[in-house]
Amino acid sequence: MTIRVIIVDDQAMVRAGFAALLNAQSDIDVVGDAADGAQALEVAGRTHPDVVLMDVRMPVMDGLEAARRLLDPDVPGAHRPKVLMLTTFDVDDYVYEALRAGASGFLLKDAPPADLIAAVRVVAAGEALLAPSVTRRLIADFARNRPAKRRDPKLRLNGLTPRETEVLELIACGLSNQEIAAKLILAEQTVKTHIGRILAKLGLRDRAQAVVLAYESGLVTPGQ
C-alpha cells in the first residue's frame, strides 16, 4: 500500500528536496505540501495523508499548534495522520510538547536521505521514531527543564502487571528492546509483546507517549 505524505516547511527548497526524494520511492506518494501550520491543516483536510512531515518553527502557525489540531482526540470522526516533527535541533521545547500532543517522533533536518525514507515508513507502520539515544537526550532535557510532577503512578498505571511496569520503566530510561531483553533475561519478542500490551492498556499511540507518561506519572524521575 502506498504511504501518502504531506510536507510542511516554510522553506520551499526543503519541501521540494524532500518531495523529490520521497516521490522516488515506489511505496511513498507526496500528496501535498504547505508553508505553515495553517496551510497544513487545510491540505491535510483535503488529502487525508498517512504521514505529515512537520517543521517545528514556522510563521502564521507553528508545527506544535498544527500537530495539536491534527491529533486532537476530542474531534469526532477526524482523520488523524501520523505526525513526524522536523527540527534543526536534537531536542527542544517544541519537540517535547509535540510528543505530548501525540506526534510519533522527530527527525533532524540534516539526517541522511535514507533516514528520512526509513522514518516515513516506520511512522506509517505505527511505530514511534524515538531511538534510544534520542530518548536519553529527551530525558536529559526533561531533567533540566521540567521537574517531574509528583503524582501517584497507580492512578494511571494500576492496570499493568509488575513485569509490564518494569518494562515501561526501562523504556523511559532509554533502553532499546534488545537492552531490555538482556536486562530482564527475556526474549526480544517477549519484550515487544509486553510493550504492545502496555500501549493498549494505557491507551497510548506509541513508545514516545509511553516515555512521556512514565515521567509525568512519577513512575520514573529525572536522574533515575
mmCIF file of N, CA and C in Angstrom, residues 103-106 122-123 126-131 205-209:
data_model
loop_
_atom_site.group_PDB
_atom_site.id
_atom_site.type_symbol
_atom_site.label_atom_id
_atom_site.label_comp_id
_atom_site.label_asym_id
_atom_site.label_seq_id
_atom_site.Cartn_x
_atom_site.Cartn_y
_atom_site.Cartn_z
ATOM 1 N N ALA A 103 2.456 13.454 18.561
ATOM 2 C CA ALA A 103 3.362 13.219 17.432
ATOM 3 C C ALA A 103 4.122 11.909 17.656
ATOM 4 N N SER A 104 4.473 11.255 16.569
ATOM 5 C CA SER A 104 5.101 9.944 16.666
ATOM 6 C C SER A 104 6.619 9.993 16.747
ATOM 7 N N GLY A 105 7.180 11.191 16.803
ATOM 8 C CA GLY A 105 8.625 11.290 16.945
ATOM 9 C C GLY A 105 9.162 12.494 16.203
ATOM 10 N N PHE A 106 10.473 12.540 16.088
ATOM 11 C CA PHE A 106 11.058 13.653 15.369
ATOM 12 C C PHE A 106 12.330 13.224 14.670
ATOM 13 N N VAL A 122 8.596 3.855 9.004
ATOM 14 C CA VAL A 122 8.447 3.433 10.402
ATOM 15 C C VAL A 122 7.209 4.063 11.022
ATOM 16 N N VAL A 123 7.049 5.363 10.836
ATOM 17 C CA VAL A 123 5.914 6.068 11.426
ATOM 18 C C VAL A 123 4.596 5.612 10.791
ATOM 19 N N GLY A 126 3.065 2.638 12.260
ATOM 20 C CA GLY A 126 2.532 2.743 13.614
ATOM 21 C C GLY A 126 3.569 2.696 14.707
ATOM 22 N N GLU A 127 4.834 2.724 14.326
ATOM 23 C CA GLU A 127 5.898 2.717 15.323
ATOM 24 C C GLU A 127 6.298 4.149 15.661
ATOM 25 N N ALA A 128 6.932 4.315 16.819
ATOM 26 C CA ALA A 128 7.440 5.637 17.195
ATOM 27 C C ALA A 128 8.868 5.778 16.709
ATOM 28 N N LEU A 129 9.160 6.932 16.145
ATOM 29 C CA LEU A 129 10.535 7.192 15.733
ATOM 30 C C LEU A 129 11.237 7.894 16.889
ATOM 31 N N LEU A 130 11.636 7.113 17.863
ATOM 32 C CA LEU A 130 12.295 7.660 19.041
ATOM 33 C C LEU A 130 13.378 6.669 19.441
ATOM 34 N N ALA A 131 14.520 6.803 18.816
ATOM 35 C CA ALA A 131 15.631 5.892 19.083
ATOM 36 C C ALA A 131 16.078 6.039 20.526
ATOM 37 N N ARG A 205 -0.396 5.798 21.847
ATOM 38 C CA ARG A 205 -0.168 5.571 20.417
ATOM 39 C C ARG A 205 1.132 4.827 20.166
ATOM 40 N N ASP A 206 2.161 5.155 20.938
ATOM 41 C CA ASP A 206 3.473 4.596 20.634
ATOM 42 C C ASP A 206 4.438 4.776 21.787
ATOM 43 N N ARG A 207 5.678 4.367 21.566
ATOM 44 C CA ARG A 207 6.726 4.408 22.579
ATOM 45 C C ARG A 207 6.999 5.834 23.067
ATOM 46 N N ALA A 208 6.883 6.802 22.172
ATOM 47 C CA ALA A 208 7.131 8.194 22.555
ATOM 48 C C ALA A 208 6.178 8.632 23.661
ATOM 49 N N GLN A 209 4.896 8.344 23.493
ATOM 50 C CA GLN A 209 3.935 8.722 24.512
ATOM 51 C C GLN A 209 4.145 7.928 25.799
#
